[in-house]
Short mmCIF file of C-alpha atoms in Angstrom, two decimals:
data_model
loop_
_atom_site.label_atom_id
_atom_site.label_comp_id
_atom_site.label_asym_id
_atom_site.label_seq_id
_atom_site.Cartn_x
_atom_site.Cartn_y
_atom_site.Cartn_z
CA MET A 241 0.00 -0.18 -0.32
CA GLN A 242 1.95 3.07 -0.98
CA GLY A 243 1.68 5.47 1.45
CA CYS A 244 1.37 3.03 4.26
CA ILE A 245 3.41 3.63 7.58
CA HIS A 246 2.21 0.53 9.30
CA CYS A 247 1.16 1.86 12.39
CA GLY A 248 -1.53 -0.27 13.11
CA ALA A 249 -4.41 1.82 13.68
CA CYS A 250 -6.29 0.29 10.84
CA THR A 251 -6.18 -3.27 12.76
CA ALA A 252 -7.93 -1.52 15.52
CA ALA A 253 -10.73 -0.71 13.46
CA CYS A 254 -10.74 -4.23 11.75
CA THR A 255 -13.75 -6.35 13.63
CA LYS A 256 -12.77 -9.21 11.15
CA GLY A 257 -9.32 -10.07 12.03
CA ALA A 258 -9.00 -9.19 8.07
CA LEU A 259 -5.94 -6.88 9.38
CA LYS A 260 -3.13 -7.46 11.33
CA MET A 261 -0.02 -6.35 12.73
CA GLU A 262 2.91 -8.72 12.15
CA SER A 263 4.72 -8.38 15.46
CA GLU A 264 8.31 -9.32 13.74
CA SER A 265 8.51 -7.36 11.15
CA GLY A 266 6.33 -4.64 11.84
CA THR A 267 4.20 -4.38 9.17
CA VAL A 268 0.28 -4.58 8.50
CA SER A 269 -0.88 -7.36 6.73
CA CYS A 270 -4.17 -8.44 5.50
CA ASP A 271 -5.85 -11.81 5.19
CA GLU A 272 -8.56 -10.65 2.02
CA SER A 273 -10.37 -14.24 2.81
CA LEU A 274 -11.62 -12.22 5.89
CA CYS A 275 -12.55 -8.83 4.54
CA THR A 276 -15.98 -7.79 4.26
CA HIS A 277 -15.36 -4.23 2.63
CA CYS A 278 -17.00 -2.68 5.69
CA ASN A 279 -14.75 0.37 5.05
CA ALA A 280 -13.78 0.63 8.75
CA CYS A 281 -9.97 0.72 7.98
CA ILE A 282 -10.46 3.66 5.45
CA ARG A 283 -11.57 5.91 7.77
CA ALA A 284 -9.24 4.77 10.28
CA CYS A 285 -6.17 5.07 8.49
CA PRO A 286 -4.53 8.43 9.83
CA ALA A 287 -2.25 8.37 6.86
CA ARG A 288 -5.00 8.42 4.33
CA ALA A 289 -3.26 5.66 2.69
CA LEU A 290 -5.97 3.68 2.36
CA THR A 291 -9.16 3.99 -0.65
CA TYR A 292 -11.69 2.01 -1.68
CA ASN A 293 -10.24 0.83 -4.59
CA GLN A 294 -7.54 -0.29 -2.68
CA ILE A 295 -9.42 -2.41 -0.31
CA ARG A 296 -11.45 -3.88 -3.22
CA ARG A 297 -8.47 -4.74 -5.47
CA PRO A 298 -5.16 -5.98 -3.51
CA TYR A 299 -7.47 -7.42 -0.60
CA VAL A 300 -10.10 -9.26 -2.99
CA SER A 301 -9.14 -12.29 -4.75
CA GLU A 302 -9.76 -11.95 -8.74
CA LYS A 303 -11.83 -15.17 -7.87
CA ARG A 304 -13.95 -13.32 -5.15
CA LEU A 305 -14.54 -10.31 -7.53
CA SER A 306 -15.58 -12.49 -10.63
CA GLU A 307 -18.03 -14.29 -8.37
CA ALA A 308 -19.39 -11.03 -7.12
CA TYR A 309 -20.12 -9.22 -10.52
CA GLU A 310 -22.10 -12.79 -11.77
CA GLY A 311 -24.03 -12.46 -9.14
CA ARG A 312 -25.12 -9.30 -9.69
CA MET B 223 37.23 -3.43 36.62
CA THR B 224 34.46 -0.51 36.23
CA VAL B 225 34.25 0.75 32.67
CA LYS B 226 33.34 4.54 32.36
CA LYS B 227 33.59 6.47 29.27
CA THR B 228 32.79 10.07 28.58
CA PHE B 229 31.13 11.78 25.91
CA GLU B 230 34.27 13.26 24.79
CA GLU B 231 35.96 9.97 24.28
CA ILE B 232 33.16 8.20 22.49
CA ASN B 233 33.25 11.48 20.36
CA GLU B 234 36.61 11.20 19.81
CA LYS B 235 35.98 8.06 18.07
CA ILE B 236 32.96 8.66 15.98
CA ARG B 237 35.30 11.47 14.47
CA LYS B 238 37.72 9.10 13.76
CA GLY B 239 35.16 6.89 12.26
CA ASN B 240 35.92 3.49 14.93
CA ALA B 241 32.97 4.03 17.30
CA VAL B 242 30.86 0.81 17.88
CA VAL B 243 27.49 1.99 17.01
CA VAL B 244 24.36 0.20 17.22
CA THR B 245 20.47 0.23 17.89
CA ALA B 246 18.69 -0.89 20.86
CA GLU B 247 17.47 -3.49 19.28
CA GLU B 248 20.28 -5.11 18.30
CA LEU B 249 22.10 -4.39 21.64
CA ALA B 250 19.83 -7.42 23.06
CA ASP B 251 22.21 -9.96 21.06
CA ILE B 252 25.18 -8.12 21.74
CA VAL B 253 24.49 -8.67 25.56
CA GLU B 254 23.36 -11.85 25.81
CA GLU B 255 26.48 -13.02 24.17
CA LYS B 256 28.93 -10.74 26.22
CA GLY B 257 27.03 -10.04 29.34
CA ILE B 258 26.73 -6.40 30.72
CA SER B 259 30.29 -5.80 31.37
CA ASP B 260 31.85 -6.48 28.08
CA ALA B 261 28.86 -5.07 26.29
CA THR B 262 29.82 -1.75 28.10
CA LYS B 263 33.40 -1.93 26.62
CA TYR B 264 32.60 -2.85 23.22
CA VAL B 265 29.80 -0.74 22.26
CA ASP B 266 29.92 3.31 22.76
CA VAL B 267 26.21 4.28 21.21
CA VAL B 268 22.93 2.83 21.21
CA THR B 269 20.67 4.50 19.04
CA THR B 270 16.86 4.99 19.80
CA ALA B 271 13.64 6.14 18.14
CA THR B 272 10.20 6.85 17.70
CA PHE B 273 7.82 7.83 14.95
CA GLY B 274 4.44 7.90 16.57
CA PRO B 275 1.31 10.55 16.55
CA MET B 276 1.94 13.77 18.69
CA CYS B 277 -0.77 16.44 18.52
CA SER B 278 1.62 18.92 20.25
CA THR B 279 3.61 19.64 17.18
CA GLY B 280 4.07 23.01 14.82
CA ALA B 281 6.30 25.14 13.51
CA PHE B 282 7.24 28.98 13.80
CA LEU B 283 7.27 30.90 10.47
CA ASN B 284 9.03 34.09 9.20
CA PHE B 285 7.10 35.00 6.13
CA GLY B 286 9.60 38.45 4.74
CA HIS B 287 7.98 41.75 4.32
CA SER B 288 5.53 42.84 1.77
CA ASP B 289 5.60 46.27 0.69
CA PRO B 290 4.06 48.29 1.90
CA PRO B 291 4.56 46.19 5.01
CA ILE B 292 1.50 44.31 7.10
CA ARG B 293 1.39 43.37 10.66
CA MET B 294 -0.22 39.86 10.56
CA GLU B 295 -3.09 39.90 12.83
CA LYS B 296 -5.46 37.02 11.43
CA ILE B 297 -3.27 34.54 9.14
CA GLU B 298 -4.48 31.15 6.91
CA LEU B 299 -2.20 28.83 5.61
CA ASP B 300 -4.22 27.16 3.27
CA ASN B 301 -7.13 28.05 5.21
CA VAL B 302 -5.58 26.81 8.36
CA SER B 303 -5.32 29.17 11.16
CA ALA B 304 -2.34 30.13 12.25
CA TYR B 305 -1.62 32.32 15.13
CA GLY B 306 -0.24 35.58 14.78
CA GLY B 307 -0.07 37.23 18.19
CA LEU B 308 3.79 37.97 17.63
CA ALA B 309 6.17 40.18 15.78
CA ALA B 310 4.29 41.61 12.23
CA VAL B 311 5.33 38.72 10.17
CA ASP B 312 6.04 35.63 12.71
CA ALA B 313 3.44 32.86 12.78
CA TYR B 314 3.03 29.73 14.63
CA ILE B 315 1.17 27.20 12.80
CA GLY B 316 0.00 24.03 15.10
CA ALA B 317 -0.27 20.46 13.56
CA ALA B 318 -3.56 19.64 14.98
CA GLU B 319 -5.27 23.05 13.87
CA PRO B 320 -8.28 21.81 11.18
CA SER B 321 -8.76 23.71 8.30
CA THR B 322 -11.98 26.09 7.46
CA ASP B 323 -12.82 24.68 4.21
CA ARG B 324 -11.87 20.57 4.75
CA GLY B 325 -11.80 20.29 8.29
CA ILE B 326 -9.78 17.47 9.93
CA GLU B 327 -8.76 16.12 6.49
CA TYR B 328 -6.68 19.11 5.96
CA GLY B 329 -4.88 21.07 8.66
CA GLY B 330 -1.75 22.35 10.18
CA ALA B 331 0.21 19.09 10.02
CA HIS B 332 -0.87 19.13 6.02
CA VAL B 333 0.40 22.58 5.49
CA ILE B 334 3.89 21.70 7.63
CA CYS B 335 4.60 18.70 4.97
CA ASN B 336 3.27 20.78 2.17
CA LEU B 337 5.80 23.43 2.98
CA ILE B 338 8.61 20.63 3.56
CA ASP B 339 7.72 18.93 0.36
CA GLY B 340 8.52 22.44 -1.21
CA LYS B 341 5.14 22.82 -2.34
CA LYS B 342 3.14 26.27 -2.49
CA VAL B 343 1.23 27.34 0.11
CA HIS B 344 -1.72 29.72 0.05
CA LEU B 345 -1.07 32.48 2.87
CA LYS B 346 -3.82 35.15 3.51
CA ALA B 347 -3.53 37.59 6.17
CA TYR B 348 -5.03 40.51 7.86
CA SER B 349 -4.47 43.61 9.99
CA LYS B 350 -6.01 46.74 11.07
CA GLY B 351 -3.52 48.53 9.71
CA THR B 352 -1.09 51.04 11.82
CA ASP B 353 0.83 53.91 10.83
CA CYS B 354 3.90 51.79 10.90
CA TYR B 355 2.45 48.35 8.86
CA PRO B 356 -0.32 50.43 6.76
CA ARG B 357 -1.06 47.23 4.77
CA LYS B 358 -4.48 45.79 5.91
CA GLU B 359 -4.42 42.52 3.76
CA ILE B 360 -2.19 40.50 1.91
CA ASP B 361 -3.12 37.40 -0.32
CA THR B 362 -0.10 35.26 -2.05
CA TYR B 363 1.84 31.80 -2.31
CA ILE B 364 4.35 31.08 -0.50
CA THR B 365 7.28 28.27 -0.11
CA LYS B 366 9.73 27.13 2.10
CA ASP B 367 12.29 29.17 0.22
CA SER B 368 10.38 31.88 -0.29
CA ILE B 369 10.10 32.66 3.43
CA ASN B 370 12.86 33.94 5.99
CA GLU B 371 12.97 31.03 8.60
CA ALA B 372 10.56 27.95 9.00
CA TYR B 373 11.58 25.86 12.20
CA LEU B 374 9.69 22.70 13.96
CA TYR B 375 9.14 23.59 17.40
CA ASN B 376 7.12 21.28 19.34
CA PRO B 377 6.29 21.92 22.88
CA ARG B 378 5.73 18.37 23.37
CA ASN B 379 7.04 14.78 21.87
CA CYS B 380 8.81 11.60 22.89
CA TYR B 381 6.65 10.66 25.92
CA GLN B 382 9.07 8.51 27.98
CA ASN B 383 6.15 5.79 28.20
CA TYR B 384 2.08 5.98 27.45
CA SER B 385 -1.18 4.22 29.00
CA ALA B 386 -2.30 1.76 26.69
CA ALA B 387 -6.40 2.34 25.98
CA ALA B 388 -9.26 -0.03 25.92
CA ASN B 389 -12.84 0.81 26.30
CA THR B 390 -15.58 -1.20 28.48
CA SER B 391 -18.69 0.87 27.23
CA ASP B 392 -20.97 -0.48 24.93
CA ARG B 393 -20.29 1.95 22.56
CA THR B 394 -17.13 2.58 19.84
CA LEU B 395 -14.92 5.26 20.86
CA TYR B 396 -13.29 7.72 18.55
CA THR B 397 -10.07 8.93 19.94
CA TYR B 398 -6.70 10.26 20.06
CA MET B 399 -5.74 6.55 20.47
CA GLY B 400 -7.37 4.91 17.32
CA VAL B 401 -10.68 3.58 17.34
CA LEU B 402 -11.89 1.90 20.57
CA GLN B 403 -14.34 -1.03 19.85
CA PRO B 404 -17.00 -1.37 22.81
CA GLY B 405 -16.59 -4.60 25.47
CA LEU B 406 -13.16 -4.28 25.72
CA GLY B 407 -12.76 -4.92 21.96
CA ASN B 408 -8.91 -3.94 21.59
CA VAL B 409 -6.39 -2.31 23.20
CA ASN B 410 -4.27 0.49 21.54
CA TYR B 411 -1.02 1.45 22.11
CA SER B 412 1.38 4.39 21.05
CA THR B 413 5.07 4.16 22.05
CA SER B 414 7.86 1.65 20.07
CA GLY B 415 8.35 0.22 23.47
CA GLU B 416 12.34 -1.62 23.68
CA LEU B 417 13.63 0.86 20.87
CA SER B 418 11.58 4.56 22.33
CA PRO B 419 14.46 6.83 23.38
CA LEU B 420 13.46 7.91 26.91
CA LEU B 421 12.40 4.24 27.81
CA LYS B 422 16.26 3.41 27.39
CA ASP B 423 17.62 6.37 29.38
CA PRO B 424 15.05 6.32 31.77
CA TYR B 425 16.54 8.87 34.34
CA LEU B 426 17.64 10.86 31.52
CA ARG B 427 21.43 11.23 32.39
CA THR B 428 22.27 11.65 29.02
CA ILE B 429 19.70 13.55 27.35
CA GLY B 430 18.61 17.31 28.34
CA ILE B 431 18.68 20.67 27.15
CA GLY B 432 20.68 21.05 24.02
CA THR B 433 20.82 16.92 22.94
CA ARG B 434 21.37 16.58 19.55
CA ILE B 435 18.93 14.46 17.90
CA PHE B 436 17.59 13.30 14.42
CA LEU B 437 14.16 15.08 14.15
CA ALA B 438 12.06 14.69 11.08
CA GLY B 439 15.08 13.36 8.88
CA ALA B 440 17.26 16.69 9.63
CA GLU B 441 19.55 17.32 12.62
CA GLY B 442 17.20 18.77 15.69
CA TYR B 443 17.61 19.56 19.00
CA VAL B 444 16.22 18.67 22.37
CA ALA B 445 15.10 22.35 23.67
CA TRP B 446 13.26 22.14 26.81
CA GLN B 447 11.58 19.75 28.85
CA GLY B 448 8.22 19.21 27.02
CA THR B 449 4.83 19.93 28.54
CA GLN B 450 3.37 17.97 30.95
CA PHE B 451 6.76 16.57 31.77
CA ALA B 452 6.66 14.46 34.80
CA SER B 453 10.10 13.00 36.29
CA GLY B 454 8.23 11.97 39.56
CA LYS B 455 5.82 9.25 38.34
CA PRO B 456 5.95 5.57 39.60
CA ARG B 457 8.58 3.39 38.22
CA GLY B 458 9.23 -0.12 38.25
CA GLU B 459 12.19 -2.07 39.54
CA ASN B 460 14.14 -1.13 36.30
CA GLY B 461 13.67 2.57 36.89
CA ILE B 462 11.19 3.13 34.00
CA PRO B 463 7.76 4.46 34.69
CA LEU B 464 4.91 2.82 34.37
CA SER B 465 3.01 5.38 32.45
CA GLY B 466 3.33 8.71 31.04
CA ALA B 467 6.20 10.39 32.22
CA CYS B 468 8.79 12.54 31.02
CA THR B 469 8.74 14.27 27.48
CA LEU B 470 10.57 16.69 25.43
CA ALA B 471 10.40 20.14 23.46
CA VAL B 472 12.51 19.57 20.47
CA ILE B 473 13.17 21.94 17.64
CA GLY B 474 15.08 21.94 14.15
CA ASN B 475 14.89 23.23 10.71
CA LEU B 476 11.95 22.32 8.69
CA LYS B 477 13.86 23.40 5.43
CA GLU B 478 16.03 20.28 5.56
CA MET B 479 13.40 17.66 7.10
CA SER B 480 11.91 15.01 4.83
CA THR B 481 8.11 13.95 4.71
CA GLU B 482 9.79 10.49 4.95
CA TYR B 483 9.85 11.23 8.86
CA ILE B 484 7.17 13.45 9.49
CA GLN B 485 3.35 12.80 8.03
CA PRO B 486 0.20 14.05 9.03
CA ALA B 487 -2.19 11.72 10.90
CA ILE B 488 -6.04 12.13 10.77
CA PHE B 489 -8.07 10.37 13.94
CA GLU B 490 -11.56 9.50 12.80
CA LYS B 491 -14.27 11.75 14.07
CA TYR B 492 -11.34 13.30 16.91
CA GLY B 493 -8.88 15.79 14.49
CA VAL B 494 -5.41 16.34 13.15
CA SER B 495 -2.43 15.10 14.45
CA MET B 496 1.01 14.33 12.95
CA PHE B 497 3.67 11.24 12.86
CA VAL B 498 6.89 12.69 14.10
CA GLY B 499 10.00 10.83 13.76
CA ILE B 500 12.52 11.41 16.31
CA GLY B 501 15.73 8.94 17.12
CA ILE B 502 18.53 9.59 19.94
CA PRO B 503 21.88 8.90 20.41
CA ILE B 504 22.61 7.29 23.98
CA PRO B 505 26.30 6.94 24.79
CA VAL B 506 27.31 3.98 27.02
CA LEU B 507 28.59 5.83 29.73
CA ASP B 508 29.16 3.13 32.26
CA SER B 509 27.11 -0.12 33.07
CA ASP B 510 24.33 1.19 34.69
CA LEU B 511 23.54 3.06 31.44
CA LEU B 512 24.29 -0.47 29.61
CA PHE B 513 21.98 -2.15 31.85
CA ASN B 514 19.53 0.28 31.08
CA LEU B 515 19.71 0.01 27.18
CA SER B 516 19.46 -3.53 27.14
CA VAL B 517 16.32 -3.40 28.81
CA GLN B 518 13.56 -5.40 26.99
CA ASN B 519 9.96 -5.21 26.13
CA LYS B 520 9.52 -8.17 28.22
CA ASP B 521 10.47 -6.01 31.23
CA ILE B 522 8.97 -2.75 30.01
CA TYR B 523 5.22 -2.45 31.27
CA THR B 524 2.27 -0.11 30.95
CA ASN B 525 -0.97 0.49 32.41
CA ILE B 526 -4.46 -0.32 30.33
CA LEU B 527 -6.46 2.75 31.18
CA ASP B 528 -10.21 2.46 30.59
CA TYR B 529 -11.09 5.17 27.67
CA SER B 530 -15.10 5.11 28.41
CA VAL B 531 -14.48 6.78 31.79
CA GLN B 532 -14.79 10.26 30.88
CA ARG B 533 -12.55 11.73 33.21
CA SER B 534 -8.72 12.88 33.39
CA ASN B 535 -8.08 10.15 36.08
CA LYS B 536 -9.16 6.85 33.99
CA PRO B 537 -9.17 3.83 35.84
CA VAL B 538 -6.50 0.81 35.11
CA LEU B 539 -7.63 -2.16 33.90
CA ALA B 540 -4.39 -4.11 33.83
CA GLN B 541 -0.80 -3.76 33.41
CA CYS B 542 1.35 -5.28 30.84
CA SER B 543 4.48 -5.70 29.06
CA TYR B 544 5.46 -4.53 25.91
CA GLU B 545 6.21 -7.91 25.01
CA GLU B 546 2.83 -9.04 25.53
CA LEU B 547 0.91 -5.90 23.25
CA ARG B 548 3.24 -6.41 20.82
CA SER B 549 2.13 -10.54 20.46
CA GLY B 550 -1.12 -9.41 19.35
CA PHE B 551 -3.21 -10.19 22.36
CA VAL B 552 -3.23 -9.08 26.01
CA SER B 553 -5.00 -10.91 29.14
CA ILE B 554 -7.60 -8.46 30.87
CA GLU B 555 -9.65 -10.05 33.71
CA GLY B 556 -9.31 -13.59 31.88
CA LYS B 557 -10.21 -12.38 28.39
CA LYS B 558 -7.84 -12.41 25.41
CA VAL B 559 -8.14 -8.82 23.87
CA LYS B 560 -6.48 -7.86 20.79
CA THR B 561 -4.12 -5.24 20.71
CA SER B 562 -2.89 -2.66 18.10
CA PRO B 563 -0.22 -0.26 17.92
CA LEU B 564 -0.37 3.36 16.62
CA THR B 565 2.98 3.84 16.59
CA SER B 566 4.88 2.67 13.71
CA LEU B 567 7.77 0.09 14.77
CA TYR B 568 8.71 -0.27 10.87
CA LYS B 569 9.45 3.35 10.76
CA SER B 570 11.09 3.67 14.26
CA ARG B 571 13.39 0.99 12.90
CA GLU B 572 14.31 2.81 10.00
CA ILE B 573 15.15 5.93 12.04
CA ALA B 574 17.27 4.29 14.28
CA ARG B 575 19.20 2.68 11.62
CA VAL B 576 19.34 5.96 9.65
CA LEU B 577 20.80 7.54 12.76
CA LYS B 578 23.01 4.31 13.23
CA SER B 579 24.78 5.55 9.88
CA TRP B 580 24.44 9.15 10.87
CA VAL B 581 26.64 8.70 14.42
CA ALA B 582 28.81 5.44 12.55
CA GLU B 583 29.49 7.22 9.35
CA LYS B 584 29.23 10.86 9.11
CA GLY B 585 30.48 11.80 12.19
CA PHE B 586 27.45 13.09 13.81
CA THR B 587 28.88 13.40 17.38
CA LEU B 588 26.62 13.08 20.86
CA GLN B 589 26.15 16.65 22.45
CA PRO B 590 26.22 16.41 26.39
CA PRO B 591 23.38 18.13 28.23
CA VAL B 592 24.01 21.80 28.54
CA ALA B 593 21.21 21.61 31.29
CA PRO B 594 20.12 18.39 32.96
CA PHE B 595 16.01 17.95 33.55
CA PRO B 596 14.20 18.52 37.01
CA LYS B 597 13.75 15.25 39.11
CA GLY B 598 10.54 14.50 40.58
CA VAL B 599 8.01 16.69 39.01
CA THR B 600 4.52 16.14 39.17
CA LEU B 601 1.96 17.23 37.22
CA LYS B 602 -0.74 19.86 38.54
CA SER B 603 -4.59 19.61 37.18
CA LEU B 604 -6.44 22.63 36.40
CA GLU B 605 -9.66 23.18 38.71
CA GLN B 606 -12.70 25.03 38.22
CA GLY B 607 -13.39 28.28 39.97
CA ARG B 608 -9.96 27.80 42.12
CA LEU B 609 -7.86 31.04 42.62
#
């Protein structure tokens, strides 16, 4: 994520456990399978490094995206 | 034999390029291998760092005089109000000031970073006009190169320790400590733990007025004790305070800074703040100091406070170590609670490494304190209606 400073504030807003802090590296990681696109992390990011598209794209697998589009 | 070193002996090694400099994290392995006594002989300087949100941040600016001149009374920079109750074209812009058009999405912290990046900033200033300063209004653009002085002066940065935050109420809280989920949903904490400067020299033996530091990518200095400086707070057996204690006021040339190491922070439903990168090199003067420098996260404790209690003194829910906090979970009354940091360990490590290279390779010598900070200071509170 461009602009991410890995402060970890987004992990506090994420109630699904998708975003978490890696204790050794001190970086934020995301388990996209747990992301429900609630956008709480976007609002909570102090650096404004997260945008809607970033949440949609890197955190959502192409398979899940295509499933979502087929369902519409 | 007891090992003693002086600032001057260590500086001489730095000048010759043969000082042994390590980061506070790297020191742990050295102490484990050599023990305290041999590590004291071997290591000369330990670098410490933090990159956390610090609201008490701002910059003094001198715009230069226009012709005809103006005595600026009301000042706006990109629609962010700056304090003009100083001489004619001096101002202080606080990082936490929101803009009149974009609210907390753009504030003083953004103005400061745009200046650092060399971007144009819109200046509007107003005055009633005087015989010596007849102009009543000016509308122009400035950059860091078009103005005289621009220096960061942060009244309170670099907290020695800080209590972690949690929320026992049934509603989400939006605070300067980030989002606090209801029902003890999470714990947020904000220090870099074993890398944090004032945790590694807990009695401030080597840090005082005049200490040369890394400030936002530039050389800076400790100007004074920070506001809300409280050296008299209760300490653990290793000398480390168990809650927010000492702080630093720091100063440095904004024109030489980099936004790699200072960035705006926006806290949802709270306001604007600023991530400030600070690094402090600590000389290994003796084995006592080396012991302090080698204290690790497992032995650094802080309190977890309940932010749902809207009082200045919040109840302590639990006490935990930074090792527990960094593990991702802590236990509060038998409940496993998720933890999140607000200070970037990733950036703090980077700053400690950069400062290490400054000292080891670029002759960044250590300035002994010009004056020490006071001992045993306790905080006063503000009471309604009291004379």
